[in-house]
CSV table of C-alpha atoms in Angstrom, one decimal:
chain,number,residue,atom,x,y,z
A,1,MET,CA,27.1,-75.5,97.0
A,2,LYS,CA,24.7,-73.2,95.0
A,3,ARG,CA,27.6,-72.4,92.5
A,4,LEU,CA,28.5,-76.1,92.3
A,5,PHE,CA,24.9,-77.1,91.6
A,6,LEU,CA,24.6,-74.5,88.8
A,7,LEU,CA,27.9,-75.7,87.1
A,8,SER,CA,26.7,-79.3,87.2
A,9,CYS,CA,23.3,-78.4,85.6
A,10,TRP,CA,25.2,-76.4,82.8
A,11,SER,CA,27.6,-79.4,82.1
A,12,VAL,CA,24.6,-81.7,81.8
A,13,LEU,CA,22.5,-79.4,79.6
A,14,LEU,CA,25.5,-78.3,77.3
A,15,PRO,CA,25.8,-81.5,75.3
A,16,PHE,CA,22.0,-81.5,74.6
A,17,SER,CA,22.0,-77.9,73.4
A,18,ALA,CA,24.9,-78.7,71.1
A,19,VAL,CA,22.8,-81.3,69.2
A,20,GLY,CA,19.7,-79.3,68.9
A,21,SER,CA,18.1,-79.7,72.3
A,22,PRO,CA,14.5,-78.5,72.4
A,23,LEU,CA,15.4,-76.2,75.3
A,24,VAL,CA,16.6,-73.7,72.7
A,25,PRO,CA,14.6,-74.3,69.5
A,26,GLU,CA,16.5,-73.8,66.2
A,27,PRO,CA,15.1,-71.0,63.9
A,28,ALA,CA,12.9,-72.1,61.1
A,29,SER,CA,14.7,-72.9,57.8
A,30,ALA,CA,12.8,-70.2,56.0
A,31,MET,CA,13.7,-67.6,58.6
A,32,THR,CA,16.0,-64.9,57.3
A,33,GLY,CA,16.2,-62.5,60.3
A,34,ALA,CA,17.0,-63.0,64.0
A,35,ALA,CA,14.2,-63.5,66.6
A,36,ALA,CA,12.8,-60.3,68.0
A,37,GLY,CA,12.6,-59.3,71.6
A,38,PHE,CA,14.2,-61.1,74.6
A,39,TRP,CA,14.6,-64.5,72.9
A,40,GLY,CA,16.4,-62.9,70.1
A,41,ALA,CA,19.5,-62.7,72.3
A,42,PHE,CA,19.8,-66.5,72.3
A,43,TYR,CA,19.5,-66.9,68.5
A,44,PRO,CA,22.6,-66.5,66.3
A,45,SER,CA,22.8,-63.5,64.1
A,46,PRO,CA,22.0,-64.7,60.5
A,47,THR,CA,24.5,-64.4,57.9
A,48,PRO,CA,23.2,-62.4,54.9
A,49,GLY,CA,22.1,-64.8,52.2
A,50,PHE,CA,21.8,-67.9,54.4
A,51,ALA,CA,18.6,-69.0,56.3
A,52,GLY,CA,18.9,-69.5,59.9
A,53,GLY,CA,22.3,-67.8,60.3
A,54,LYS,CA,24.2,-71.0,59.2
A,55,ARG,CA,26.9,-70.7,56.7
A,56,PRO,CA,27.4,-73.8,54.5
A,57,ASP,CA,30.7,-75.5,54.4
A,58,GLY,CA,31.1,-75.4,50.7
A,59,PRO,CA,31.2,-72.3,48.3
A,60,SER,CA,28.1,-70.0,47.9
A,61,ASN,CA,25.4,-71.4,45.8
A,62,SER,CA,24.1,-68.0,44.7
A,63,PRO,CA,23.1,-67.7,41.0
A,64,SER,CA,25.8,-66.6,38.7
A,65,GLU,CA,25.6,-63.1,37.1
A,66,GLU,CA,27.9,-63.7,34.1
A,67,ILE,CA,27.7,-61.6,31.0
A,68,GLU,CA,29.0,-62.2,27.5
A,69,MET,CA,31.7,-59.8,26.2
A,70,GLN,CA,30.3,-60.3,22.7
A,71,PRO,CA,26.5,-60.7,23.1
A,72,VAL,CA,24.8,-62.4,20.1
A,73,PRO,CA,21.1,-62.1,19.1
A,74,LYS,CA,18.9,-64.9,20.4
A,75,ASP,CA,15.4,-66.1,19.2
A,76,ASN,CA,15.2,-63.4,16.6
A,77,HIS,CA,14.6,-60.7,19.3
A,78,ASP,CA,17.0,-58.2,17.7
A,79,GLU,CA,14.3,-56.4,15.6
A,80,LEU,CA,13.8,-52.7,16.6
A,81,PRO,CA,10.8,-50.5,15.9
A,82,GLY,CA,10.7,-48.5,12.7
A,83,ASP,CA,11.3,-45.1,14.3
A,84,TRP,CA,13.4,-43.6,17.1
A,85,GLN,CA,10.5,-42.6,19.1
A,86,SER,CA,9.3,-46.1,19.5
A,87,VAL,CA,12.8,-47.2,20.4
A,88,ILE,CA,12.9,-44.6,23.1
A,89,HIS,CA,9.5,-45.7,24.5
A,90,LEU,CA,10.9,-49.3,24.5
A,91,ALA,CA,13.9,-48.2,26.7
A,92,VAL,CA,11.8,-46.1,29.1
A,93,ASN,CA,9.1,-48.8,29.7
A,94,GLN,CA,11.7,-51.4,30.8
A,95,HIS,CA,14.5,-49.5,32.5
A,96,PRO,CA,14.9,-50.6,36.1
A,97,SER,CA,15.9,-47.2,37.4
A,98,ILE,CA,12.5,-45.9,36.5
A,99,SER,CA,10.8,-48.8,38.2
A,100,SER,CA,12.8,-48.1,41.4
A,101,SER,CA,11.8,-44.5,41.4
A,102,ILE,CA,8.1,-45.3,40.8
A,103,ALA,CA,8.2,-47.8,43.8
A,104,VAL,CA,9.6,-45.1,46.0
A,105,LEU,CA,6.8,-42.8,44.8
A,106,GLU,CA,4.2,-45.2,45.7
A,107,SER,CA,5.7,-45.7,49.2
A,108,THR,CA,5.4,-41.9,49.8
A,109,THR,CA,1.7,-42.1,49.3
A,110,PHE,CA,1.3,-44.2,52.3
A,111,ASN,CA,3.3,-41.6,54.3
A,112,ILE,CA,0.7,-39.1,53.5
A,113,GLU,CA,-2.1,-41.5,54.6
A,114,ALA,CA,-0.1,-42.1,57.9
A,115,ALA,CA,0.3,-38.4,58.6
A,116,SER,CA,-3.5,-37.8,57.8
A,117,ALA,CA,-4.4,-40.4,60.3
A,118,GLY,CA,-3.6,-37.8,63.0
A,119,TYR,CA,-6.9,-36.2,62.4
A,120,LEU,CA,-8.8,-39.3,63.2
A,121,PRO,CA,-9.6,-40.6,66.7
A,122,ALA,CA,-7.3,-43.3,68.2
A,123,LEU,CA,-8.7,-46.3,70.0
A,124,THR,CA,-6.6,-48.0,72.6
A,125,ALA,CA,-6.9,-51.0,75.0
A,126,GLY,CA,-5.0,-52.5,77.7
A,127,ILE,CA,-4.9,-54.4,81.0
A,128,THR,CA,-2.9,-53.5,84.2
A,129,SER,CA,-2.3,-56.2,86.7
A,130,GLY,CA,-1.0,-56.3,90.2
A,131,ARG,CA,-1.9,-54.9,93.6
A,132,GLN,CA,-4.1,-52.0,92.8
A,133,GLN,CA,-5.1,-50.6,96.2
A,134,GLN,CA,-4.8,-51.7,99.8
A,135,GLU,CA,-4.2,-55.5,99.9
A,136,LYS,CA,-6.3,-56.5,96.9
A,137,ASP,CA,-4.8,-58.0,93.8
A,138,GLY,CA,-6.5,-58.0,90.4
A,139,GLN,CA,-6.6,-56.4,87.0
A,140,ILE,CA,-8.1,-53.4,85.4
A,141,ALA,CA,-9.1,-53.6,81.7
A,142,THR,CA,-9.3,-50.2,80.0
A,143,VAL,CA,-10.6,-49.1,76.7
A,144,GLY,CA,-9.9,-45.5,75.6
A,145,LEU,CA,-10.8,-43.2,72.8
A,146,SER,CA,-8.8,-40.1,72.0
A,147,GLN,CA,-9.7,-37.4,69.5
A,148,MET,CA,-7.3,-34.5,68.7
A,149,LEU,CA,-9.3,-31.3,68.7
A,150,TYR,CA,-6.7,-28.6,68.0
A,151,ASP,CA,-2.9,-28.9,67.9
A,152,PHE,CA,-1.9,-25.5,66.3
A,153,GLY,CA,-0.9,-27.1,63.0
A,154,LYS,CA,1.3,-30.1,64.2
A,155,THR,CA,-0.8,-32.6,62.2
A,156,GLY,CA,-1.3,-30.3,59.2
A,157,SER,CA,2.4,-29.6,59.0
A,158,ALA,CA,3.2,-33.4,59.1
A,159,VAL,CA,0.8,-33.9,56.2
A,160,ASP,CA,2.4,-31.0,54.3
A,161,GLN,CA,5.9,-32.6,54.9
A,162,ALA,CA,4.6,-35.9,53.5
A,163,SER,CA,3.0,-34.2,50.6
A,164,ALA,CA,6.1,-32.2,49.8
A,165,LYS,CA,8.2,-35.5,49.8
A,166,TYR,CA,5.6,-37.0,47.5
A,167,LEU,CA,6.0,-34.1,45.1
A,168,ARG,CA,9.7,-34.2,45.3
A,169,GLN,CA,9.7,-38.0,44.5
A,170,GLN,CA,7.3,-37.2,41.7
A,171,ALA,CA,9.7,-34.8,40.3
A,172,THR,CA,12.5,-37.3,40.7
A,173,VAL,CA,10.5,-39.9,38.7
A,174,LEU,CA,10.0,-37.4,35.9
A,175,GLY,CA,13.8,-36.5,36.0
A,176,GLN,CA,14.6,-40.2,35.8
A,177,ILE,CA,12.3,-40.6,32.8
A,178,ASP,CA,13.8,-37.6,31.1
A,179,THR,CA,17.4,-39.0,31.8
A,180,ILE,CA,16.6,-42.3,30.1
A,181,ILE,CA,14.9,-40.5,27.2
A,182,GLN,CA,18.1,-38.3,26.8
A,183,GLN,CA,20.5,-41.3,27.2
A,184,THR,CA,18.6,-43.5,24.7
A,185,ALA,CA,18.2,-40.7,22.1
A,186,LEU,CA,21.9,-39.7,22.4
A,187,THR,CA,22.9,-43.3,22.1
A,188,LEU,CA,20.8,-43.9,19.1
A,189,ASN,CA,22.3,-40.7,17.6
A,190,GLU,CA,25.8,-42.1,18.2
A,191,VAL,CA,25.0,-45.5,16.8
A,192,TYR,CA,23.7,-43.7,13.6
A,193,ARG,CA,26.7,-41.4,13.6
A,194,TYR,CA,29.2,-44.2,13.6
A,195,ARG,CA,27.3,-46.2,11.1
A,196,GLN,CA,27.4,-43.2,8.7
A,197,LEU,CA,31.1,-42.6,9.5
A,198,THR,CA,31.8,-46.4,8.9
A,199,LEU,CA,30.1,-46.4,5.6
A,200,SER,CA,31.9,-43.2,4.6
A,201,ALA,CA,35.3,-44.9,5.6
A,202,LYS,CA,34.4,-47.9,3.5
A,203,GLU,CA,33.7,-45.7,0.5
A,204,GLN,CA,37.0,-43.9,1.1
A,205,VAL,CA,38.9,-47.2,1.1
A,206,THR,CA,37.2,-48.3,-2.1
A,207,SER,CA,38.0,-45.0,-3.8
A,208,LEU,CA,41.6,-45.2,-2.7
A,209,ARG,CA,41.9,-48.7,-3.9
A,210,ASN,CA,40.6,-47.6,-7.3
A,211,ILE,CA,43.4,-45.0,-7.3
A,212,LEU,CA,45.9,-47.5,-6.2
A,213,ASN,CA,44.9,-49.8,-9.2
A,214,LEU,CA,45.0,-46.9,-11.5
A,215,THR,CA,48.6,-45.9,-10.4
A,216,ARG,CA,49.8,-49.5,-10.7
A,217,LEU,CA,48.4,-49.7,-14.3
A,218,ARG,CA,50.1,-46.4,-15.2
A,219,ALA,CA,53.4,-47.5,-13.5
A,220,ASP,CA,53.4,-50.8,-15.3
A,221,ALA,CA,52.8,-49.0,-18.6
A,222,GLY,CA,55.6,-46.6,-17.8
A,223,ALA,CA,53.3,-43.5,-17.7
A,224,SER,CA,54.4,-42.7,-14.1
A,225,THR,CA,57.0,-43.7,-11.5
A,226,ARG,CA,56.7,-46.4,-8.9
A,227,VAL,CA,56.4,-43.7,-6.2
A,228,ASP,CA,52.7,-43.3,-7.0
A,229,PRO,CA,51.6,-46.8,-6.1
A,230,VAL,CA,53.6,-46.7,-2.9
A,231,GLN,CA,51.9,-43.4,-1.9
A,232,ALA,CA,48.5,-44.9,-2.8
A,233,GLN,CA,49.2,-48.0,-0.8
A,234,ALA,CA,50.1,-46.1,2.3
A,235,ARG,CA,46.9,-44.0,2.0
A,236,VAL,CA,44.9,-47.2,1.6
A,237,GLU,CA,46.4,-48.8,4.7
A,238,ALA,CA,45.7,-45.6,6.8
A,239,ALA,CA,42.1,-45.5,5.6
A,240,GLU,CA,41.7,-49.2,6.5
A,241,ALA,CA,43.0,-48.4,10.0
A,242,GLN,CA,40.5,-45.5,10.4
A,243,GLN,CA,37.7,-47.8,9.3
A,244,GLN,CA,38.7,-50.4,11.9
A,245,GLU,CA,38.7,-47.8,14.6
A,246,LEU,CA,35.2,-46.5,13.6
A,247,GLU,CA,33.8,-50.1,13.5
A,248,ILE,CA,35.1,-50.6,17.1
A,249,ARG,CA,33.4,-47.3,18.3
A,250,LEU,CA,30.2,-48.5,16.5
A,251,GLN,CA,30.3,-51.8,18.3
A,252,GLN,CA,30.7,-50.0,21.7
A,253,GLU,CA,27.7,-47.8,21.0
A,254,ASN,CA,25.7,-50.8,19.9
A,255,TYR,CA,26.4,-52.5,23.2
A,256,ARG,CA,25.5,-49.4,25.0
A,257,LEU,CA,22.2,-49.1,23.2
A,258,GLN,CA,21.6,-52.9,23.9
A,259,SER,CA,22.0,-52.3,27.6
A,260,LEU,CA,19.4,-49.4,27.5
A,261,LEU,CA,16.9,-51.5,25.6
A,262,GLY,CA,17.5,-54.8,27.4
A,263,ARG,CA,17.7,-56.7,24.2
A,264,SER,CA,20.2,-57.6,21.4
A,265,ILE,CA,20.4,-55.3,18.4
A,266,ALA,CA,23.4,-56.9,16.7
A,267,HIS,CA,21.8,-57.0,13.2
A,268,ALA,CA,19.0,-54.5,13.8
A,269,ARG,CA,18.6,-51.6,11.4
A,270,ILE,CA,18.7,-48.1,12.9
A,271,PRO,CA,16.4,-45.8,10.8
A,272,ALA,CA,17.1,-42.2,10.1
A,273,PRO,CA,16.1,-39.8,12.9
A,274,GLY,CA,13.2,-37.5,12.8
A,275,ASP,CA,13.7,-33.8,12.8
A,276,LEU,CA,13.2,-32.1,16.2
A,277,LEU,CA,13.8,-28.5,15.1
A,278,PRO,CA,10.1,-28.0,14.1
A,279,VAL,CA,8.9,-29.0,17.7
A,280,ILE,CA,11.6,-26.8,19.3
A,281,GLU,CA,10.9,-23.9,17.1
A,282,GLY,CA,7.2,-24.2,18.0
A,283,LEU,CA,8.1,-23.2,21.5
A,284,GLY,CA,8.8,-19.7,20.2
A,285,GLY,CA,12.4,-19.5,21.4
A,286,ARG,CA,11.3,-19.6,25.0
A,287,ALA,CA,11.6,-22.2,27.7
A,288,ASP,CA,9.6,-22.5,31.0
A,289,LEU,CA,12.2,-23.4,33.8
A,290,ASN,CA,9.5,-24.7,36.0
A,291,LYS,CA,9.0,-27.7,33.7
A,292,ASN,CA,12.5,-28.9,34.3
A,293,PRO,CA,12.4,-31.8,36.9
A,294,ALA,CA,15.5,-30.4,38.7
A,295,ILE,CA,13.7,-27.1,39.4
A,296,MET,CA,10.6,-29.1,40.5
A,297,VAL,CA,12.8,-31.0,43.0
A,298,ALA,CA,14.3,-27.8,44.3
A,299,GLN,CA,10.8,-26.2,44.6
A,300,ALA,CA,9.6,-29.4,46.6
A,301,ASP,CA,12.6,-29.0,48.9
A,302,VAL,CA,11.4,-25.4,49.7
A,303,ALA,CA,7.8,-26.7,50.4
A,304,LEU,CA,9.4,-29.4,52.6
A,305,ALA,CA,11.5,-26.9,54.5
A,306,GLU,CA,8.4,-24.6,55.0
A,307,ALA,CA,6.4,-27.5,56.4
A,308,GLU,CA,9.3,-28.5,58.7
A,309,LEU,CA,9.5,-24.9,60.1
A,310,ARG,CA,5.7,-24.9,60.7
A,311,GLN,CA,6.1,-28.3,62.5
A,312,PHE,CA,8.9,-27.0,64.8
A,313,THR,CA,7.0,-23.7,65.5
A,314,ALA,CA,3.8,-25.6,66.4
A,315,GLN,CA,5.7,-27.7,69.0
A,316,ARG,CA,5.8,-24.6,71.2
A,317,TYR,CA,2.0,-24.7,71.7
A,318,PRO,CA,-0.2,-27.3,73.5
A,319,THR,CA,-2.5,-29.9,72.0
A,320,LEU,CA,-6.1,-30.1,73.0
A,321,SER,CA,-7.7,-33.5,72.9
A,322,LEU,CA,-11.0,-35.1,73.9
A,323,GLU,CA,-10.4,-38.2,76.0
A,324,ALA,CA,-12.8,-41.0,76.9
A,325,ASN,CA,-12.3,-44.3,78.5
A,326,THR,CA,-14.1,-47.2,80.3
A,327,ASN,CA,-12.5,-49.3,83.0
A,328,LYS,CA,-13.5,-52.7,84.4
A,329,TYR,CA,-12.1,-54.4,87.5
A,330,ILE,CA,-11.2,-58.1,87.1
A,331,GLY,CA,-10.2,-60.7,89.6
A,332,GLY,CA,-10.4,-60.5,93.4
A,333,MET,CA,-10.4,-56.7,93.2
A,334,ALA,CA,-13.8,-56.7,91.6
A,335,ASN,CA,-15.5,-58.4,94.6
A,336,SER,CA,-14.3,-55.6,97.0
A,337,GLN,CA,-15.7,-52.8,94.9
A,338,SER,CA,-19.3,-51.5,94.9
A,339,ARG,CA,-19.0,-50.9,91.2
A,340,ASN,CA,-16.7,-53.1,89.0
A,341,HIS,CA,-16.5,-50.7,86.1
A,342,TYR,CA,-16.4,-46.9,85.6
A,343,GLN,CA,-16.1,-44.4,82.7
A,344,ASN,CA,-14.2,-41.1,82.2
A,345,ILE,CA,-14.6,-38.3,79.6
A,346,PHE,CA,-12.5,-35.2,79.8
A,347,LEU,CA,-10.5,-32.6,77.8
A,348,SER,CA,-6.7,-32.9,77.9
A,349,LEU,CA,-4.3,-30.1,77.2
A,350,ASN,CA,-0.6,-31.2,76.9
A,351,SER,CA,2.4,-29.2,76.3
A,352,THR,CA,6.1,-29.4,76.6
A,353,LEU,CA,7.3,-26.6,78.8
A,354,TYR,CA,11.0,-26.9,78.6
A,355,GLN,CA,13.5,-29.1,76.6
A,356,GLY,CA,16.7,-27.4,77.2
A,357,GLY,CA,16.4,-25.0,74.2
A,358,ALA,CA,15.9,-27.9,71.8
A,359,MET,CA,12.8,-26.5,70.2
A,360,MET,CA,14.3,-23.1,69.7
A,361,ALA,CA,17.4,-24.7,68.1
A,362,GLN,CA,15.3,-26.8,65.9
A,363,GLU,CA,13.2,-23.8,64.7
A,364,ASN,CA,16.4,-21.8,63.9
A,365,ALA,CA,17.8,-24.7,62.0
A,366,ALA,CA,14.6,-25.0,60.0
A,367,ILE,CA,14.7,-21.3,59.2
A,368,ARG,CA,18.2,-21.6,57.8
A,369,ALA,CA,17.3,-24.7,55.9
A,370,LEU,CA,14.4,-22.8,54.3
A,371,ASP,CA,16.7,-20.0,53.2
A,372,ALA,CA,19.2,-22.5,51.8
A,373,ALA,CA,16.4,-24.3,49.8
A,374,LYS,CA,15.2,-20.9,48.3
A,375,MET,CA,18.7,-20.0,47.3
A,376,ALA,CA,19.2,-23.6,45.7
A,377,VAL,CA,16.1,-22.8,43.5
A,378,ASN,CA,17.6,-19.5,42.3
A,379,THR,CA,21.1,-21.1,41.8
A,380,ARG,CA,19.6,-24.0,39.8
A,381,LYS,CA,17.6,-21.5,37.7
A,382,MET,CA,20.6,-19.5,36.9
A,383,GLU,CA,22.7,-22.6,35.9
A,384,LEU,CA,19.8,-23.9,33.8
A,385,THR,CA,19.4,-20.6,32.0
A,386,ASP,CA,23.0,-20.5,31.1
A,387,GLN,CA,22.8,-24.1,29.8
A,388,LEU,CA,19.8,-23.5,27.8
A,389,ARG,CA,21.2,-20.3,26.2
A,390,SER,CA,24.4,-22.0,25.3
A,391,THR,CA,22.7,-25.0,23.8
A,392,PHE,CA,20.4,-22.9,21.8
A,393,GLN,CA,23.3,-20.8,20.4
A,394,SER,CA,25.1,-24.0,19.6
A,395,MET,CA,22.1,-25.2,17.5
A,396,LYS,CA,22.2,-21.9,15.6
A,397,GLY,CA,25.8,-22.2,14.9
A,398,LEU,CA,25.6,-25.8,13.8
A,399,GLN,CA,22.7,-25.0,11.4
A,400,TYR,CA,24.9,-22.4,9.7
A,401,ASN,CA,28.0,-24.7,9.7
A,402,ILE,CA,26.0,-27.5,8.1
A,403,LYS,CA,25.1,-25.2,5.1
A,404,LEU,CA,28.8,-24.3,4.7
A,405,LEU,CA,29.8,-27.9,4.8
A,406,LYS,CA,27.2,-28.9,2.1
A,407,LYS,CA,28.6,-26.2,-0.2
A,408,ARG,CA,32.2,-27.4,0.6
A,409,MET,CA,31.2,-31.0,-0.3
A,410,LYS,CA,29.9,-29.8,-3.6
A,411,THR,CA,33.0,-27.9,-4.4
A,412,ILE,CA,35.5,-30.6,-3.4
A,413,THR,CA,33.5,-33.3,-5.3
A,414,GLU,CA,33.9,-31.1,-8.5
A,415,THR,CA,37.5,-30.6,-7.8
A,416,ARG,CA,38.1,-34.4,-7.6
A,417,MET,CA,36.5,-35.0,-10.9
A,418,LEU,CA,38.6,-32.3,-12.5
A,419,TYR,CA,41.8,-33.7,-10.9
A,420,ARG,CA,41.0,-37.2,-12.2
A,421,GLU,CA,40.5,-36.0,-15.8
A,422,GLN,CA,43.6,-34.0,-15.7
A,423,TYR,CA,45.6,-37.0,-14.3
A,424,LEU,CA,44.4,-39.3,-17.0
A,425,SER,CA,44.2,-37.1,-20.1
A,426,LEU,CA,46.4,-34.1,-19.6
A,427,GLY,CA,49.1,-35.5,-17.3
A,428,ASN,CA,49.5,-32.2,-15.4
A,429,ARG,CA,48.2,-33.8,-12.1
A,430,ASN,CA,50.1,-36.4,-10.2
A,431,ALA,CA,48.7,-39.3,-8.0
A,432,LEU,CA,49.3,-37.2,-4.8
A,433,ASP,CA,46.8,-34.6,-6.0
A,434,LEU,CA,44.3,-37.4,-6.5
A,435,LEU,CA,45.0,-38.9,-3.0
A,436,ASN,CA,44.8,-35.4,-1.4
A,437,ALA,CA,41.4,-34.7,-3.1
A,438,GLU,CA,40.0,-38.0,-2.0
A,439,GLN,CA,41.1,-37.3,1.6
A,440,GLU,CA,39.7,-33.9,1.5
A,441,ILE,CA,36.3,-35.3,0.4
A,442,TYR,CA,36.4,-37.8,3.2
A,443,ARG,CA,37.2,-35.2,5.8
A,444,ALA,CA,34.4,-32.9,4.4
A,445,GLU,CA,32.0,-35.8,4.5
A,446,GLN,CA,33.1,-36.7,8.1
A,447,ASP,CA,32.6,-33.0,9.2
A,448,LEU,CA,29.2,-32.9,7.7
A,449,ILE,CA,28.1,-36.2,9.3
A,450,ASN,CA,29.5,-35.0,12.8
A,451,ALA,CA,27.8,-31.6,12.4
A,452,GLU,CA,24.4,-33.1,11.7
A,453,ARG,CA,24.7,-35.6,14.5
A,454,ASP,CA,25.9,-32.8,16.9
A,455,LEU,CA,22.9,-30.7,15.9
A,456,TRP,CA,20.5,-33.5,16.6
A,457,ALA,CA,22.3,-34.2,20.1
A,458,SER,CA,22.0,-30.4,20.9
A,459,GLU,CA,18.2,-30.6,20.0
A,460,VAL,CA,17.9,-33.6,22.4
A,461,ASN,CA,19.9,-31.8,25.2
A,462,TYR,CA,17.8,-28.6,24.7
A,463,GLY,CA,14.6,-30.5,25.0
A,464,SER,CA,15.8,-32.3,28.2
A,465,LEU,CA,17.0,-29.0,29.8
A,466,SER,CA,13.7,-27.3,29.0
A,467,GLY,CA,11.6,-30.1,30.4
A,468,MET,CA,10.1,-30.7,27.0
A,469,ALA,CA,11.7,-34.1,26.3
A,470,ARG,CA,8.5,-35.9,27.3
A,471,GLU,CA,6.4,-33.7,25.0
A,472,ILE,CA,8.9,-34.0,22.1
A,473,PHE,CA,8.9,-37.8,22.1
A,474,SER,CA,5.2,-38.1,22.9
A,475,PHE,CA,5.2,-39.4,26.5
A,476,ASN,CA,2.8,-37.0,28.0
A,477,GLY,CA,-0.6,-38.7,28.6
A,478,SER,CA,1.0,-42.2,28.3
A,479,VAL,CA,1.4,-44.9,30.9
A,480,ILE,CA,5.0,-45.7,31.8
A,481,GLN,CA,5.5,-48.9,33.9
A,482,GLY,CA,2.0,-48.4,35.4
A,483,LEU,CA,2.4,-44.7,36.0
A,484,GLN,CA,0.1,-42.3,34.2
A,485,LEU,CA,1.8,-39.1,33.0
A,486,SER,CA,-0.3,-35.9,32.8
A,487,GLN,CA,-0.9,-34.2,29.6
């Protein structure tokens, strides 16, 4: 009968619950998470992106995230600052990855405050209800105050852990800033490189077309064969294909720079870069590895590992606290007591005597983690030293190479003038000599442009590796997305 009665009740209640019976209230429309506690078992688990856990019948109405394959400038927002340093500042002050790192840094400050709260007293309150003693029912209201007096470094090591995490995240923010500085500077460099190469390619096409017109005139006059115009035409077509390839690369680098800046730069002028060598040479040929954010992160990991080791070591020892509380009887129990409230004050000494070897295992693990963190610092310094020396030698080699290329450009330009005079007046040079000389000039000019851009890229990489990128581009002492950088 009891089972039959329950089934009857369920069959009656089921239709009402299906249409939104007040017995099981529906979640609020703005609710994005399931109810907590016991009643949470009766609410449906919400589907991500839909309030109340209900999925609509139709397609998702989430906003579109479409992008244009060929973005165009809008509202005249394609003007760039007049110098590269300002452009780099523009990228750093709007990049979302830096915003994310700064937000994480701000959250770690609250972890330090939470850990430091262990030094302060804790106030608690509560009520116990039920049969307290003999046959009396009632409640006891309790207000307690606890103050840690000495814990052998448990709280201090917790504060040190939180502080080490803060320093680590601080170094991570600096590393992210350096990364965006480096990426923006190198992208600007590539845009400038391909603009110069494209201009050089256009000049080559123009020069080859002039030669083509010259050979056609001479062939029409009978001064040369028809082979010369055919050869010149082939060179013009090859040069036009090279120009097209360079224009595509230039467009790709423009889009990459546009992504870093968060604005269209389709018609923006890219000024010539400033020389970084005086700043780098001002360092005296030496670099402080401790300024590199990667080294700072590794050193913070060592501090974190040391704090964790102290934390696990302190768990062996007891914690001494001062405890005080006041209690008051409530209900029928209070009538049977001669005093309906009482106070206690005492010293408390608590310690975990045995955990199955867990504390020893944790301490041994922390020791190994500390050794690994120290070795990671040494490894990173070794790698960084090798990269810095290699980049520095690359800069020296490129400086010497640029001097040679400039001499080569002067020589080959004189050669082209002589070849053209001999072709027109003396006739002891053919069109192929003119075409080869023109191509040689173009290659020499390309090599010079690439060498100068490679040198500037090496200077940027050296500044980033040495941790001097923020100083080179005048970021120290400035405010970046609400974060004040130190001098």
